[in-house]
mmCIF file of C-alpha atoms in Angstrom:
data_model
loop_
_atom_site.group_PDB
_atom_site.id
_atom_site.type_symbol
_atom_site.label_atom_id
_atom_site.label_comp_id
_atom_site.label_asym_id
_atom_site.label_seq_id
_atom_site.Cartn_x
_atom_site.Cartn_y
_atom_site.Cartn_z
ATOM 1 C CA UNK A 1 104.329 147.133 135.524
ATOM 2 C CA UNK A 2 102.709 146.997 138.992
ATOM 3 C CA UNK A 3 99.996 144.986 138.094
ATOM 4 C CA UNK A 4 102.386 142.555 136.296
ATOM 5 C CA UNK A 5 104.660 142.303 139.444
ATOM 6 C CA UNK A 6 101.765 141.499 141.482
ATOM 7 C CA UNK A 7 100.124 138.764 138.876
ATOM 8 C CA UNK A 8 103.719 137.008 138.869
ATOM 9 C CA UNK A 9 103.704 137.224 143.056
ATOM 10 C CA UNK A 10 100.085 135.388 143.156
ATOM 11 C CA UNK A 11 101.180 132.915 139.896
ATOM 12 C CA UNK A 12 104.548 131.927 142.193
ATOM 13 C CA UNK A 13 102.101 132.045 145.631
ATOM 14 C CA UNK A 14 100.000 129.595 143.795
ATOM 15 C CA UNK A 15 102.380 127.147 142.435
ATOM 16 C CA UNK A 16 104.125 127.179 145.860
ATOM 17 C CA UNK A 17 100.769 125.977 147.414
ATOM 18 C CA UNK A 18 100.634 123.635 145.094
ATOM 19 C CA UNK A 19 103.782 122.242 145.363
ATOM 20 C CA UNK A 20 103.826 122.134 149.080
ATOM 21 C CA UNK A 21 100.194 120.592 149.316
ATOM 22 C CA UNK A 22 102.099 118.029 147.179
ATOM 23 C CA UNK A 23 104.684 117.391 149.953
ATOM 24 C CA UNK A 24 107.035 119.412 148.515
ATOM 25 C CA UNK A 25 109.420 120.944 151.776
ATOM 26 C CA UNK A 26 111.387 123.285 149.755
ATOM 27 C CA UNK A 27 108.026 125.162 148.819
ATOM 28 C CA UNK A 28 107.075 125.606 152.069
ATOM 29 C CA UNK A 29 110.354 127.351 152.813
ATOM 30 C CA UNK A 30 110.145 129.550 150.085
ATOM 31 C CA UNK A 31 106.661 130.406 151.605
ATOM 32 C CA UNK A 32 108.469 130.774 155.074
ATOM 33 C CA UNK A 33 111.259 132.588 153.450
ATOM 34 C CA UNK A 34 108.851 135.242 151.872
ATOM 35 C CA UNK A 35 106.438 135.618 154.549
ATOM 36 C CA UNK A 36 107.496 134.956 158.400
ATOM 37 C CA UNK A 37 109.577 138.561 158.219
ATOM 38 C CA UNK A 38 106.465 140.357 157.887
ATOM 39 C CA UNK A 39 103.991 138.352 160.081
ATOM 40 C CA UNK A 40 107.184 138.905 162.732
ATOM 41 C CA UNK A 41 107.263 142.731 162.249
ATOM 42 C CA UNK A 42 104.077 143.872 161.346
ATOM 43 C CA UNK A 43 101.368 141.766 162.458
ATOM 44 C CA UNK A 44 102.961 140.085 165.590
ATOM 45 C CA UNK A 45 105.440 141.992 167.221
ATOM 46 C CA UNK A 46 103.449 145.062 167.618
ATOM 47 C CA UNK A 47 100.374 142.845 168.982
ATOM 48 C CA UNK A 48 102.265 141.175 171.554
ATOM 49 C CA UNK A 49 105.391 143.199 172.187
ATOM 50 C CA UNK A 50 107.477 140.408 173.098
ATOM 51 C CA UNK A 51 109.855 139.275 170.684
ATOM 52 C CA UNK A 52 110.303 135.398 172.109
ATOM 53 C CA UNK A 53 105.850 135.544 172.260
ATOM 54 C CA UNK A 54 105.878 136.891 168.766
ATOM 55 C CA UNK A 55 108.255 133.817 167.649
ATOM 56 C CA UNK A 56 105.944 131.491 168.918
ATOM 57 C CA UNK A 57 103.189 132.687 167.737
ATOM 58 C CA UNK A 58 104.912 132.868 164.030
ATOM 59 C CA UNK A 59 105.844 129.191 164.171
ATOM 60 C CA UNK A 60 102.402 128.531 165.933
ATOM 61 C CA UNK A 61 100.930 130.223 162.507
ATOM 62 C CA UNK A 62 102.708 128.260 160.038
ATOM 63 C CA UNK A 63 101.889 125.212 161.687
ATOM 64 C CA UNK A 64 98.718 125.774 161.489
ATOM 65 C CA UNK A 65 98.497 127.626 158.039
ATOM 66 C CA UNK A 66 100.597 123.844 156.388
ATOM 67 C CA UNK A 67 97.324 122.424 158.533
ATOM 68 C CA UNK A 68 94.632 123.822 157.013
ATOM 69 C CA UNK A 69 96.266 124.052 153.602
ATOM 70 C CA UNK A 70 93.771 122.533 152.166
ATOM 71 C CA UNK A 71 90.980 124.370 153.075
ATOM 72 C CA UNK A 72 92.491 127.860 151.180
ATOM 73 C CA UNK A 73 91.347 129.128 148.157
ATOM 74 C CA UNK A 74 92.639 132.038 146.597
ATOM 75 C CA UNK A 75 90.695 135.171 146.059
ATOM 76 C CA UNK A 76 93.116 136.536 143.552
ATOM 77 C CA UNK A 77 94.324 138.180 146.412
ATOM 78 C CA UNK A 78 97.893 137.577 148.074
ATOM 79 C CA UNK A 79 98.181 134.679 150.207
ATOM 80 C CA UNK A 80 99.712 136.381 153.132
ATOM 81 C CA UNK A 81 96.132 137.838 153.857
ATOM 82 C CA UNK A 82 95.264 134.871 155.129
ATOM 83 C CA UNK A 83 98.727 134.199 156.952
ATOM 84 C CA UNK A 84 98.043 137.770 158.624
ATOM 85 C CA UNK A 85 94.314 136.907 159.649
ATOM 86 C CA UNK A 86 96.018 133.435 161.549
ATOM 87 C CA UNK A 87 98.626 135.210 162.944
ATOM 88 C CA UNK A 88 95.992 137.562 164.621
ATOM 89 C CA UNK A 89 94.169 134.672 166.170
ATOM 90 C CA UNK A 90 97.733 132.976 167.265
ATOM 91 C CA UNK A 91 98.497 136.645 168.963
ATOM 92 C CA UNK A 92 94.828 136.800 170.451
ATOM 93 C CA UNK A 93 94.868 133.171 171.662
ATOM 94 C CA UNK A 94 98.499 133.566 173.342
ATOM 95 C CA UNK A 95 97.269 136.706 175.132
ATOM 96 C CA UNK A 96 94.146 134.535 176.726
ATOM 97 C CA UNK A 97 96.284 131.917 177.514
ATOM 98 C CA UNK A 98 98.919 134.150 179.328
ATOM 99 C CA UNK A 99 96.140 135.798 180.973
ATOM 100 C CA UNK A 100 94.645 132.774 181.936
ATOM 101 C CA UNK A 101 97.908 131.301 183.347
ATOM 102 C CA UNK A 102 98.653 134.883 185.071
ATOM 103 C CA UNK A 103 95.349 134.589 187.513
ATOM 104 C CA UNK A 104 96.182 130.613 188.190
ATOM 105 C CA UNK A 105 99.682 131.678 189.030
ATOM 106 C CA UNK A 106 98.466 135.004 191.353
ATOM 107 C CA UNK A 107 96.095 132.690 192.637
ATOM 108 C CA UNK A 108 98.398 130.040 193.555
ATOM 109 C CA UNK A 109 100.788 132.634 194.795
ATOM 110 C CA UNK A 110 98.563 134.584 197.043
ATOM 111 C CA UNK A 111 97.777 130.863 198.656
ATOM 112 C CA UNK A 112 101.856 130.382 199.338
ATOM 113 C CA UNK A 113 102.457 133.924 200.429
ATOM 114 C CA UNK A 114 102.484 133.034 204.276
ATOM 115 C CA UNK A 115 104.448 130.452 204.009
ATOM 116 C CA UNK A 116 107.347 132.622 202.371
ATOM 117 C CA UNK A 117 106.752 135.329 205.428
ATOM 118 C CA UNK A 118 109.781 135.734 207.523
ATOM 119 C CA UNK A 119 109.358 135.647 211.183
ATOM 120 C CA UNK A 120 109.342 133.539 214.380
ATOM 121 C CA UNK A 121 106.221 134.373 215.774
ATOM 122 C CA UNK A 122 105.139 130.357 217.395
ATOM 123 C CA UNK A 123 101.803 131.059 216.304
ATOM 124 C CA UNK A 124 102.654 131.990 212.639
ATOM 125 C CA UNK A 125 104.996 128.842 212.659
ATOM 126 C CA UNK A 126 102.005 126.712 213.696
ATOM 127 C CA UNK A 127 99.784 128.414 210.894
ATOM 128 C CA UNK A 128 102.594 128.538 208.374
ATOM 129 C CA UNK A 129 102.634 124.475 209.377
ATOM 130 C CA UNK A 130 98.807 123.517 208.593
ATOM 131 C CA UNK A 131 99.129 125.150 205.243
ATOM 132 C CA UNK A 132 102.176 123.769 204.002
ATOM 133 C CA UNK A 133 99.732 120.284 204.891
ATOM 134 C CA UNK A 134 96.913 121.338 203.655
ATOM 135 C CA UNK A 135 99.091 121.951 200.304
ATOM 136 C CA UNK A 136 100.702 118.779 200.460
ATOM 137 C CA UNK A 137 97.384 117.104 200.622
ATOM 138 C CA UNK A 138 95.764 118.660 198.006
ATOM 139 C CA UNK A 139 98.893 117.802 195.737
ATOM 140 C CA UNK A 140 98.266 114.034 196.698
ATOM 141 C CA UNK A 141 95.227 114.580 194.848
ATOM 142 C CA UNK A 142 96.725 115.430 191.441
ATOM 143 C CA UNK A 143 97.995 112.919 188.662
ATOM 144 C CA UNK A 144 101.758 112.915 189.239
ATOM 145 C CA UNK A 145 102.397 114.369 185.812
ATOM 146 C CA UNK A 146 100.173 117.573 187.364
ATOM 147 C CA UNK A 147 102.126 117.719 190.730
ATOM 148 C CA UNK A 148 105.934 117.786 189.402
ATOM 149 C CA UNK A 149 104.749 120.554 187.313
ATOM 150 C CA UNK A 150 103.572 122.350 190.217
ATOM 151 C CA UNK A 151 106.217 121.586 192.473
ATOM 152 C CA UNK A 152 109.077 122.658 189.776
ATOM 153 C CA UNK A 153 107.383 125.820 189.024
ATOM 154 C CA UNK A 154 105.523 127.174 192.265
ATOM 155 C CA UNK A 155 107.188 125.103 195.405
ATOM 156 C CA UNK A 156 111.013 124.677 194.251
ATOM 157 C CA UNK A 157 110.568 128.609 191.806
ATOM 158 C CA UNK A 158 112.262 126.798 189.201
ATOM 159 C CA UNK A 159 112.494 129.137 185.371
ATOM 160 C CA UNK A 160 110.160 127.754 182.946
ATOM 161 C CA UNK A 161 112.655 126.631 180.776
ATOM 162 C CA UNK A 162 114.121 124.529 183.788
ATOM 163 C CA UNK A 163 110.976 123.145 184.597
ATOM 164 C CA UNK A 164 110.401 122.200 180.626
ATOM 165 C CA UNK A 165 113.372 120.062 180.173
ATOM 166 C CA UNK A 166 113.456 118.758 183.647
ATOM 167 C CA UNK A 167 109.916 117.501 182.516
ATOM 168 C CA UNK A 168 111.099 116.948 178.584
ATOM 169 C CA UNK A 169 108.523 118.823 176.692
ATOM 170 C CA UNK A 170 108.884 122.288 175.444
ATOM 171 C CA UNK A 171 108.304 125.497 177.326
ATOM 172 C CA UNK A 172 104.977 126.144 175.463
ATOM 173 C CA UNK A 173 104.205 122.474 176.254
ATOM 174 C CA UNK A 174 105.079 123.243 179.754
ATOM 175 C CA UNK A 175 103.005 126.003 179.914
ATOM 176 C CA UNK A 176 99.893 124.456 178.951
ATOM 177 C CA UNK A 177 100.763 121.788 181.634
ATOM 178 C CA UNK A 178 101.012 123.961 184.333
ATOM 179 C CA UNK A 179 97.921 125.903 183.780
ATOM 180 C CA UNK A 180 95.798 123.082 183.644
ATOM 181 C CA UNK A 181 97.666 121.433 186.914
ATOM 182 C CA UNK A 182 97.089 124.891 188.854
ATOM 183 C CA UNK A 183 93.495 124.087 187.521
ATOM 184 C CA UNK A 184 93.500 120.681 188.641
ATOM 185 C CA UNK A 185 95.137 122.235 191.782
ATOM 186 C CA UNK A 186 92.587 124.584 193.049
ATOM 187 C CA UNK A 187 89.773 122.212 192.074
ATOM 188 C CA UNK A 188 91.337 119.686 194.763
ATOM 189 C CA UNK A 189 92.749 122.090 197.747
ATOM 190 C CA UNK A 190 88.697 123.403 197.275
ATOM 191 C CA UNK A 191 86.923 120.330 197.650
ATOM 192 C CA UNK A 192 89.376 119.916 201.254
ATOM 193 C CA UNK A 193 89.237 122.882 202.282
ATOM 194 C CA UNK A 194 86.607 124.733 201.088
ATOM 195 C CA UNK A 195 86.427 128.020 198.724
ATOM 196 C CA UNK A 196 88.317 130.568 201.385
ATOM 197 C CA UNK A 197 91.447 129.324 203.328
ATOM 198 C CA UNK A 198 91.071 130.341 206.763
ATOM 199 C CA UNK A 199 93.062 129.828 209.999
ATOM 200 C CA UNK A 200 90.909 128.603 213.242
#
């Protein structure tokens, strides 16, 4: 009976996949309804530890599966294994992206920290003014889109969601844009002022 049930499941999956390849959206909905929850709870959430990140990776998993469905070949096992491998790759990609973004954000925050220090020491005020000018000069070397992303998130300190809304893109797209913008800013800053910012 267990084998029969497993065979029925495989037959249903193959039928679903065939229908999806023919453009049947309902069949894709069936596959999603069957496997989204186990992928989320068994694969993504344990690896990412964050519901929002797991949901983002789940959406990316099904998007990638849909795009590469033509390359899928059944090996007589459930399509869940194939989906799980895609999900694990998406979780790994998300970890790497967050590490890169975290380093870029930390680097920019470290540069800005003197501007955020309180105090009325005239000498420190001059240093802060020089740093602000150096940052502004490097920002002028960026494309308007990159500059806007940096200004919204790093200088105006707005939440990611609000930054994304103001730029009329998704939060995920904003994260990618900000990472690229911070890399471009670093290159521009180093080109103008050298590898290490030093006060005279």
